[in-house]
PDB file of N, CA and C in Angstrom:
ATOM      1  N   MET A 288      -4.327  -6.900  -3.209  1.00 89.00           N
ATOM      2  CA  MET A 288      -3.414  -5.807  -3.418  1.00 89.00           C
ATOM      3  C   MET A 288      -2.337  -5.907  -2.344  1.00 89.00           C
ATOM      4  N   SER A 289      -1.108  -5.772  -2.751  1.00 89.00           N
ATOM      5  CA  SER A 289       0.028  -5.841  -1.849  1.00 89.00           C
ATOM      6  C   SER A 289       0.428  -4.425  -1.434  1.00 89.00           C
ATOM      7  N   VAL A 290       0.601  -4.236  -0.127  1.00 92.00           N
ATOM      8  CA  VAL A 290       0.978  -2.927   0.405  1.00 92.00           C
ATOM      9  C   VAL A 290       2.055  -3.110   1.470  1.00 92.00           C
ATOM     10  N   ASP A 291       2.653  -2.016   1.890  1.00 94.00           N
ATOM     11  CA  ASP A 291       3.616  -2.043   2.991  1.00 94.00           C
ATOM     12  C   ASP A 291       3.073  -1.231   4.160  1.00 94.00           C
ATOM     13  N   TRP A 292       3.329  -1.718   5.369  1.00 95.00           N
ATOM     14  CA  TRP A 292       2.919  -1.041   6.588  1.00 95.00           C
ATOM     15  C   TRP A 292       3.955   0.030   6.889  1.00 95.00           C
ATOM     16  N   LYS A 293       3.498   1.263   7.011  1.00 93.00           N
ATOM     17  CA  LYS A 293       4.381   2.413   7.238  1.00 93.00           C
ATOM     18  C   LYS A 293       5.261   2.235   8.489  1.00 93.00           C
ATOM     19  N   LYS A 294       4.770   1.517   9.461  1.00 95.00           N
ATOM     20  CA  LYS A 294       5.522   1.283  10.701  1.00 95.00           C
ATOM     21  C   LYS A 294       6.869   0.616  10.410  1.00 95.00           C
ATOM     22  N   TYR A 295       6.917  -0.192   9.350  1.00 96.00           N
ATOM     23  CA  TYR A 295       8.111  -0.976   9.057  1.00 96.00           C
ATOM     24  C   TYR A 295       8.808  -0.602   7.749  1.00 96.00           C
ATOM     25  N   SER A 296       8.342   0.423   7.063  1.00 95.00           N
ATOM     26  CA  SER A 296       8.933   0.762   5.770  1.00 95.00           C
ATOM     27  C   SER A 296       8.804   2.258   5.489  1.00 95.00           C
ATOM     28  N   THR A 297       9.711   2.763   4.700  1.00 92.00           N
ATOM     29  CA  THR A 297       9.618   4.148   4.247  1.00 92.00           C
ATOM     30  C   THR A 297       9.039   4.153   2.831  1.00 92.00           C
ATOM     31  N   PRO A 298       8.536   5.302   2.370  1.00 89.00           N
ATOM     32  CA  PRO A 298       8.066   5.361   0.982  1.00 89.00           C
ATOM     33  C   PRO A 298       9.156   4.956  -0.018  1.00 89.00           C
ATOM     34  N   GLU A 299      10.392   5.345   0.254  1.00 89.00           N
ATOM     35  CA  GLU A 299      11.495   4.998  -0.650  1.00 89.00           C
ATOM     36  C   GLU A 299      11.740   3.495  -0.707  1.00 89.00           C
ATOM     37  N   GLU A 300      11.723   2.837   0.450  1.00 92.00           N
ATOM     38  CA  GLU A 300      11.915   1.381   0.483  1.00 92.00           C
ATOM     39  C   GLU A 300      10.785   0.664  -0.244  1.00 92.00           C
ATOM     40  N   THR A 301       9.566   1.135  -0.032  1.00 90.00           N
ATOM     41  CA  THR A 301       8.410   0.537  -0.701  1.00 90.00           C
ATOM     42  C   THR A 301       8.538   0.689  -2.211  1.00 90.00           C
ATOM     43  N   GLN A 302       8.910   1.860  -2.656  1.00 88.00           N
ATOM     44  CA  GLN A 302       9.049   2.103  -4.093  1.00 88.00           C
ATOM     45  C   GLN A 302      10.099   1.177  -4.707  1.00 88.00           C
ATOM     46  N   MET A 303      11.197   0.976  -4.025  1.00 88.00           N
ATOM     47  CA  MET A 303      12.276   0.163  -4.576  1.00 88.00           C
ATOM     48  C   MET A 303      11.913  -1.323  -4.639  1.00 88.00           C
ATOM     49  N   ARG A 304      10.853  -1.741  -3.951  1.00 87.00           N
ATOM     50  CA  ARG A 304      10.410  -3.138  -4.026  1.00 87.00           C
ATOM     51  C   ARG A 304       9.502  -3.398  -5.229  1.00 87.00           C
ATOM     52  N   ALA A 305       9.144  -2.361  -5.944  1.00 80.00           N
ATOM     53  CA  ALA A 305       8.288  -2.542  -7.130  1.00 80.00           C
ATOM     54  C   ALA A 305       9.009  -3.442  -8.123  1.00 80.00           C
ATOM     55  N   PRO A 306       8.305  -4.430  -8.693  1.00 78.00           N
ATOM     56  CA  PRO A 306       8.963  -5.414  -9.558  1.00 78.00           C
ATOM     57  C   PRO A 306       9.522  -4.846 -10.862  1.00 78.00           C
ATOM     58  N   LYS A 307       8.883  -3.838 -11.424  1.00 81.00           N
ATOM     59  CA  LYS A 307       9.352  -3.272 -12.688  1.00 81.00           C
ATOM     60  C   LYS A 307       9.461  -1.767 -12.553  1.00 81.00           C
ATOM     61  N   ASN A 308      10.549  -1.204 -13.022  1.00 81.00           N
ATOM     62  CA  ASN A 308      10.733   0.247 -13.068  1.00 81.00           C
ATOM     63  C   ASN A 308      10.273   0.964 -11.799  1.00 81.00           C
ATOM     64  N   PRO A 309      10.910   0.691 -10.661  1.00 78.00           N
ATOM     65  CA  PRO A 309      10.473   1.302  -9.409  1.00 78.00           C
ATOM     66  C   PRO A 309      10.337   2.825  -9.479  1.00 78.00           C
ATOM     67  N   LYS A 310      11.220   3.481 -10.195  1.00 78.00           N
ATOM     68  CA  LYS A 310      11.196   4.948 -10.252  1.00 78.00           C
ATOM     69  C   LYS A 310       9.965   5.499 -10.968  1.00 78.00           C
ATOM     70  N   LEU A 311       9.239   4.650 -11.705  1.00 79.00           N
ATOM     71  CA  LEU A 311       8.037   5.107 -12.388  1.00 79.00           C
ATOM     72  C   LEU A 311       6.799   5.034 -11.488  1.00 79.00           C
ATOM     73  N   ASN A 312       6.950   4.443 -10.308  1.00 78.00           N
ATOM     74  CA  ASN A 312       5.818   4.279  -9.395  1.00 78.00           C
ATOM     75  C   ASN A 312       5.760   5.399  -8.371  1.00 78.00           C
ATOM     76  N   LYS A 313       4.554   5.782  -8.031  1.00 80.00           N
ATOM     77  CA  LYS A 313       4.333   6.724  -6.948  1.00 80.00           C
ATOM     78  C   LYS A 313       3.824   5.922  -5.756  1.00 80.00           C
ATOM     79  N   ILE A 314       4.017   6.456  -4.566  1.00 85.00           N
ATOM     80  CA  ILE A 314       3.602   5.786  -3.349  1.00 85.00           C
ATOM     81  C   ILE A 314       2.491   6.599  -2.703  1.00 85.00           C
ATOM     82  N   GLY A 315       1.372   5.937  -2.408  1.00 87.00           N
ATOM     83  CA  GLY A 315       0.261   6.596  -1.730  1.00 87.00           C
ATOM     84  C   GLY A 315       0.122   6.069  -0.319  1.00 87.00           C
ATOM     85  N   GLU A 316      -0.375   6.906   0.562  1.00 90.00           N
ATOM     86  CA  GLU A 316      -0.565   6.515   1.958  1.00 90.00           C
ATOM     87  C   GLU A 316      -2.052   6.351   2.238  1.00 90.00           C
ATOM     88  N   LEU A 317      -2.409   5.209   2.809  1.00 91.00           N
ATOM     89  CA  LEU A 317      -3.804   4.903   3.132  1.00 91.00           C
ATOM     90  C   LEU A 317      -3.919   4.548   4.610  1.00 91.00           C
ATOM     91  N   ASN A 318      -5.040   4.872   5.226  1.00 92.00           N
ATOM     92  CA  ASN A 318      -5.308   4.532   6.609  1.00 92.00           C
ATOM     93  C   ASN A 318      -6.084   3.218   6.645  1.00 92.00           C
ATOM     94  N   VAL A 319      -5.609   2.259   7.422  1.00 94.00           N
ATOM     95  CA  VAL A 319      -6.227   0.928   7.468  1.00 94.00           C
ATOM     96  C   VAL A 319      -7.696   1.008   7.893  1.00 94.00           C
ATOM     97  N   GLY A 320      -8.010   1.828   8.874  1.00 94.00           N
ATOM     98  CA  GLY A 320      -9.397   1.961   9.318  1.00 94.00           C
ATOM     99  C   GLY A 320     -10.298   2.449   8.202  1.00 94.00           C
ATOM    100  N   GLU A 321      -9.797   3.372   7.400  1.00 94.00           N
ATOM    101  CA  GLU A 321     -10.578   3.896   6.282  1.00 94.00           C
ATOM    102  C   GLU A 321     -10.735   2.839   5.179  1.00 94.00           C
ATOM    103  N   ILE A 322      -9.691   2.041   4.953  1.00 94.00           N
ATOM    104  CA  ILE A 322      -9.775   0.959   3.963  1.00 94.00           C
ATOM    105  C   ILE A 322     -10.862  -0.033   4.375  1.00 94.00           C
ATOM    106  N   ARG A 323     -10.882  -0.369   5.653  1.00 94.00           N
ATOM    107  CA  ARG A 323     -11.866  -1.339   6.150  1.00 94.00           C
ATOM    108  C   ARG A 323     -13.296  -0.811   6.037  1.00 94.00           C
ATOM    109  N   LYS A 324     -13.470   0.495   6.064  1.00 94.00           N
ATOM    110  CA  LYS A 324     -14.809   1.090   5.920  1.00 94.00           C
ATOM    111  C   LYS A 324     -15.378   0.873   4.519  1.00 94.00           C
ATOM    112  N   ILE A 325     -14.501   0.640   3.530  1.00 92.00           N
ATOM    113  CA  ILE A 325     -15.007   0.393   2.177  1.00 92.00           C
ATOM    114  C   ILE A 325     -15.029  -1.106   1.881  1.00 92.00           C
ATOM    115  N   GLU A 326     -15.187  -1.874   2.962  1.00 87.00           N
ATOM    116  CA  GLU A 326     -15.420  -3.315   2.890  1.00 87.00           C
ATOM    117  C   GLU A 326     -14.274  -4.118   2.295  1.00 87.00           C
ATOM    118  N   LEU A 327     -13.066  -3.692   2.612  1.00 96.00           N
ATOM    119  CA  LEU A 327     -11.887  -4.465   2.257  1.00 96.00           C
ATOM    120  C   LEU A 327     -11.259  -4.973   3.546  1.00 96.00           C
ATOM    121  N   LYS A 328     -10.571  -6.080   3.460  1.00 97.00           N
ATOM    122  CA  LYS A 328      -9.909  -6.684   4.611  1.00 97.00           C
ATOM    123  C   LYS A 328      -8.408  -6.428   4.485  1.00 97.00           C
ATOM    124  N   VAL A 329      -7.776  -6.024   5.577  1.00 96.00           N
ATOM    125  CA  VAL A 329      -6.335  -5.759   5.587  1.00 96.00           C
ATOM    126  C   VAL A 329      -5.673  -6.720   6.567  1.00 96.00           C
ATOM    127  N   GLU A 330      -4.635  -7.402   6.099  1.00 97.00           N
ATOM    128  CA  GLU A 330      -3.884  -8.337   6.946  1.00 97.00           C
ATOM    129  C   GLU A 330      -2.393  -8.056   6.832  1.00 97.00           C
ATOM    130  N   HIS A 331      -1.717  -8.035   7.987  1.00 97.00           N
ATOM    131  CA  HIS A 331      -0.265  -7.926   7.993  1.00 97.00           C
ATOM    132  C   HIS A 331       0.291  -9.304   7.654  1.00 97.00           C
ATOM    133  N   THR A 332       0.974  -9.399   6.513  1.00 97.00           N
ATOM    134  CA  THR A 332       1.481 -10.682   6.018  1.00 97.00           C
ATOM    135  C   THR A 332       2.965 -10.551   5.660  1.00 97.00           C
ATOM    136  N   PRO A 333       3.834 -10.467   6.673  1.00 97.00           N
ATOM    137  CA  PRO A 333       5.263 -10.319   6.375  1.00 97.00           C
ATOM    138  C   PRO A 333       5.739 -11.365   5.375  1.00 97.00           C
ATOM    139  N   ASP A 334       6.595 -10.949   4.463  1.00 95.00           N
ATOM    140  CA  ASP A 334       7.114 -11.837   3.419  1.00 95.00           C
ATOM    141  C   ASP A 334       8.509 -12.295   3.827  1.00 95.00           C
ATOM    142  N   GLU A 335       8.593 -13.511   4.330  1.00 95.00           N
ATOM    143  CA  GLU A 335       9.875 -14.040   4.799  1.00 95.00           C
ATOM    144  C   GLU A 335      10.859 -14.254   3.658  1.00 95.00           C
ATOM    145  N   LEU A 336      10.355 -14.649   2.493  1.00 94.00           N
ATOM    146  CA  LEU A 336      11.220 -14.914   1.346  1.00 94.00           C
ATOM    147  C   LEU A 336      12.011 -13.667   0.943  1.00 94.00           C
ATOM    148  N   THR A 337      11.340 -12.525   0.908  1.00 91.00           N
ATOM    149  CA  THR A 337      12.019 -11.279   0.511  1.00 91.00           C
ATOM    150  C   THR A 337      12.450 -10.453   1.720  1.00 91.00           C
ATOM    151  N   ARG A 338      12.209 -10.987   2.906  1.00 94.00           N
ATOM    152  CA  ARG A 338      12.547 -10.308   4.168  1.00 94.00           C
ATOM    153  C   ARG A 338      11.877  -8.941   4.275  1.00 94.00           C
ATOM    154  N   ASN A 339      10.639  -8.889   3.840  1.00 96.00           N
ATOM    155  CA  ASN A 339       9.870  -7.657   3.906  1.00 96.00           C
ATOM    156  C   ASN A 339       8.896  -7.747   5.078  1.00 96.00           C
ATOM    157  N   ARG A 340       9.326  -7.225   6.216  1.00 97.00           N
ATOM    158  CA  ARG A 340       8.522  -7.231   7.438  1.00 97.00           C
ATOM    159  C   ARG A 340       7.266  -6.352   7.288  1.00 97.00           C
ATOM    160  N   ALA A 341       7.304  -5.382   6.396  1.00 97.00           N
ATOM    161  CA  ALA A 341       6.205  -4.435   6.225  1.00 97.00           C
ATOM    162  C   ALA A 341       5.060  -4.975   5.365  1.00 97.00           C
ATOM    163  N   HIS A 342       5.292  -6.049   4.633  1.00 97.00           N
ATOM    164  CA  HIS A 342       4.308  -6.534   3.667  1.00 97.00           C
ATOM    165  C   HIS A 342       2.953  -6.817   4.308  1.00 97.00           C
ATOM    166  N   SER A 343       1.920  -6.334   3.645  1.00 97.00           N
ATOM    167  CA  SER A 343       0.539  -6.569   4.060  1.00 97.00           C
ATOM    168  C   SER A 343      -0.298  -6.775   2.806  1.00 97.00           C
ATOM    169  N   ASP A 344      -1.466  -7.382   2.979  1.00 96.00           N
ATOM    170  CA  ASP A 344      -2.366  -7.622   1.852  1.00 96.00           C
ATOM    171  C   ASP A 344      -3.714  -6.984   2.119  1.00 96.00           C
ATOM    172  N   VAL A 345      -4.323  -6.485   1.043  1.00 96.00           N
ATOM    173  CA  VAL A 345      -5.681  -5.959   1.087  1.00 96.00           C
ATOM    174  C   VAL A 345      -6.535  -6.910   0.253  1.00 96.00           C
ATOM    175  N   PHE A 346      -7.577  -7.462   0.874  1.00 97.00           N
ATOM    176  CA  PHE A 346      -8.433  -8.443   0.218  1.00 97.00           C
ATOM    177  C   PHE A 346      -9.840  -7.885   0.012  1.00 97.00           C
ATOM    178  N   GLY A 347     -10.454  -8.280  -1.074  1.00 96.00           N
ATOM    179  CA  GLY A 347     -11.829  -7.896  -1.346  1.00 96.00           C
ATOM    180  C   GLY A 347     -12.015  -7.578  -2.812  1.00 96.00           C
ATOM    181  N   THR A 348     -13.243  -7.276  -3.161  1.00 91.00           N
ATOM    182  CA  THR A 348     -13.574  -6.957  -4.543  1.00 91.00           C
ATOM    183  C   THR A 348     -13.012  -5.592  -4.909  1.00 91.00           C
ATOM    184  N   LYS A 349     -12.243  -5.540  -5.988  1.00 86.00           N
ATOM    185  CA  LYS A 349     -11.646  -4.277  -6.425  1.00 86.00           C
ATOM    186  C   LYS A 349     -12.480  -3.680  -7.561  1.00 86.00           C
ATOM    187  N   SER A 350     -13.750  -3.473  -7.284  1.00 94.00           N
ATOM    188  CA  SER A 350     -14.639  -2.889  -8.285  1.00 94.00           C
ATOM    189  C   SER A 350     -14.206  -1.457  -8.590  1.00 94.00           C
ATOM    190  N   GLU A 351     -14.777  -0.908  -9.616  1.00 95.00           N
ATOM    191  CA  GLU A 351     -14.471   0.475  -9.980  1.00 95.00           C
ATOM    192  C   GLU A 351     -14.808   1.415  -8.822  1.00 95.00           C
ATOM    193  N   LYS A 352     -15.909   1.133  -8.131  1.00 94.00           N
ATOM    194  CA  LYS A 352     -16.322   1.945  -6.979  1.00 94.00           C
ATOM    195  C   LYS A 352     -15.271   1.887  -5.868  1.00 94.00           C
ATOM    196  N   VAL A 353     -14.757   0.697  -5.594  1.00 94.00           N
ATOM    197  CA  VAL A 353     -13.741   0.518  -4.556  1.00 94.00           C
ATOM    198  C   VAL A 353     -12.435   1.188  -4.980  1.00 94.00           C
ATOM    199  N   GLN A 354     -12.042   1.031  -6.236  1.00 92.00           N
ATOM    200  CA  GLN A 354     -10.824   1.678  -6.725  1.00 92.00           C
ATOM    201  C   GLN A 354     -10.909   3.192  -6.581  1.00 92.00           C
ATOM    202  N   LEU A 355     -12.054   3.762  -6.899  1.00 92.00           N
ATOM    203  CA  LEU A 355     -12.248   5.198  -6.764  1.00 92.00           C
ATOM    204  C   LEU A 355     -12.163   5.616  -5.298  1.00 92.00           C
ATOM    205  N   ALA A 356     -12.756   4.831  -4.415  1.00 94.00           N
ATOM    206  CA  ALA A 356     -12.706   5.137  -2.983  1.00 94.00           C
ATOM    207  C   ALA A 356     -11.266   5.099  -2.475  1.00 94.00           C
ATOM    208  N   LEU A 357     -10.481   4.111  -2.916  1.00 92.00           N
ATOM    209  CA  LEU A 357      -9.066   4.036  -2.526  1.00 92.00           C
ATOM    210  C   LEU A 357      -8.299   5.245  -3.039  1.00 92.00           C
ATOM    211  N   TRP A 358      -8.559   5.629  -4.267  1.00 89.00           N
ATOM    212  CA  TRP A 358      -7.898   6.797  -4.849  1.00 89.00           C
ATOM    213  C   TRP A 358      -8.218   8.052  -4.038  1.00 89.00           C
ATOM    214  N   GLU A 359      -9.478   8.202  -3.676  1.00 91.00           N
ATOM    215  CA  GLU A 359      -9.876   9.373  -2.900  1.00 91.00           C
ATOM    216  C   GLU A 359      -9.222   9.387  -1.525  1.00 91.00           C
ATOM    217  N   LEU A 360      -9.020   8.217  -0.933  1.00 90.00           N
ATOM    218  CA  LEU A 360      -8.379   8.128   0.375  1.00 90.00           C
ATOM    219  C   LEU A 360      -6.919   8.584   0.345  1.00 90.00           C
ATOM    220  N   CYS A 361      -6.229   8.314  -0.748  1.00 87.00           N
ATOM    221  CA  CYS A 361      -4.791   8.639  -0.781  1.00 87.00           C
ATOM    222  C   CYS A 361      -4.471   9.851  -1.649  1.00 87.00           C
ATOM    223  N   GLN A 362      -5.453  10.486  -2.223  1.00 75.00           N
ATOM    224  CA  GLN A 362      -5.226  11.565  -3.178  1.00 75.00           C
ATOM    225  C   GLN A 362      -4.295  12.661  -2.651  1.00 75.00           C
ATOM    226  N   ASN A 363      -4.418  13.036  -1.392  1.00 74.00           N
ATOM    227  CA  ASN A 363      -3.587  14.105  -0.865  1.00 74.00           C
ATOM    228  C   ASN A 363      -2.329  13.591  -0.161  1.00 74.00           C
ATOM    229  N   LYS A 364      -2.062  12.311  -0.286  1.00 81.00           N
ATOM    230  CA  LYS A 364      -0.922  11.708   0.415  1.00 81.00           C
ATOM    231  C   LYS A 364      -0.101  10.855  -0.555  1.00 81.00           C
ATOM    232  N   ILE A 365       0.268  11.430  -1.674  1.00 78.00           N
ATOM    233  CA  ILE A 365       1.057  10.692  -2.663  1.00 78.00           C
ATOM    234  C   ILE A 365       2.478  11.248  -2.669  1.00 78.00           C
ATOM    235  N   TYR A 366       3.425  10.335  -2.616  1.00 72.00           N
ATOM    236  CA  TYR A 366       4.836  10.711  -2.600  1.00 72.00           C
ATOM    237  C   TYR A 366       5.433  10.456  -3.978  1.00 72.00           C
ATOM    238  N   THR A 367       6.099  11.443  -4.512  1.00 70.00           N
ATOM    239  CA  THR A 367       6.862  11.248  -5.743  1.00 70.00           C
ATOM    240  C   THR A 367       8.323  11.250  -5.324  1.00 70.00           C
ATOM    241  N   ILE A 368       8.957  10.138  -5.531  1.00 70.00           N
ATOM    242  CA  ILE A 368      10.342   9.958  -5.066  1.00 70.00           C
ATOM    243  C   ILE A 368      11.255   9.916  -6.269  1.00 70.00           C
ATOM    244  N   GLN A 369      12.278  10.694  -6.258  1.00 63.00           N
ATOM    245  CA  GLN A 369      13.216  10.745  -7.383  1.00 63.00           C
ATOM    246  C   GLN A 369      14.399   9.836  -7.148  1.00 63.00           C
TER     247      GLN A 369
END
């Protein structure tokens, strides 16, 4: 899963990097420590090609259980940007 590090990006910038229909996407905020507790690995992987210093990757099995845990982590921190 590709994510952006809040330190280097705003929710608006992250939304505009979405490949299709950026305005249809919502942005959720997740805490890296909490992500790691559900047995996923997080790495800061800046994307030089697109000059996205904020780019990071989340690695691991994206089972239904993990997807639900991620949803619960960001449920109260979702940005709807117009």
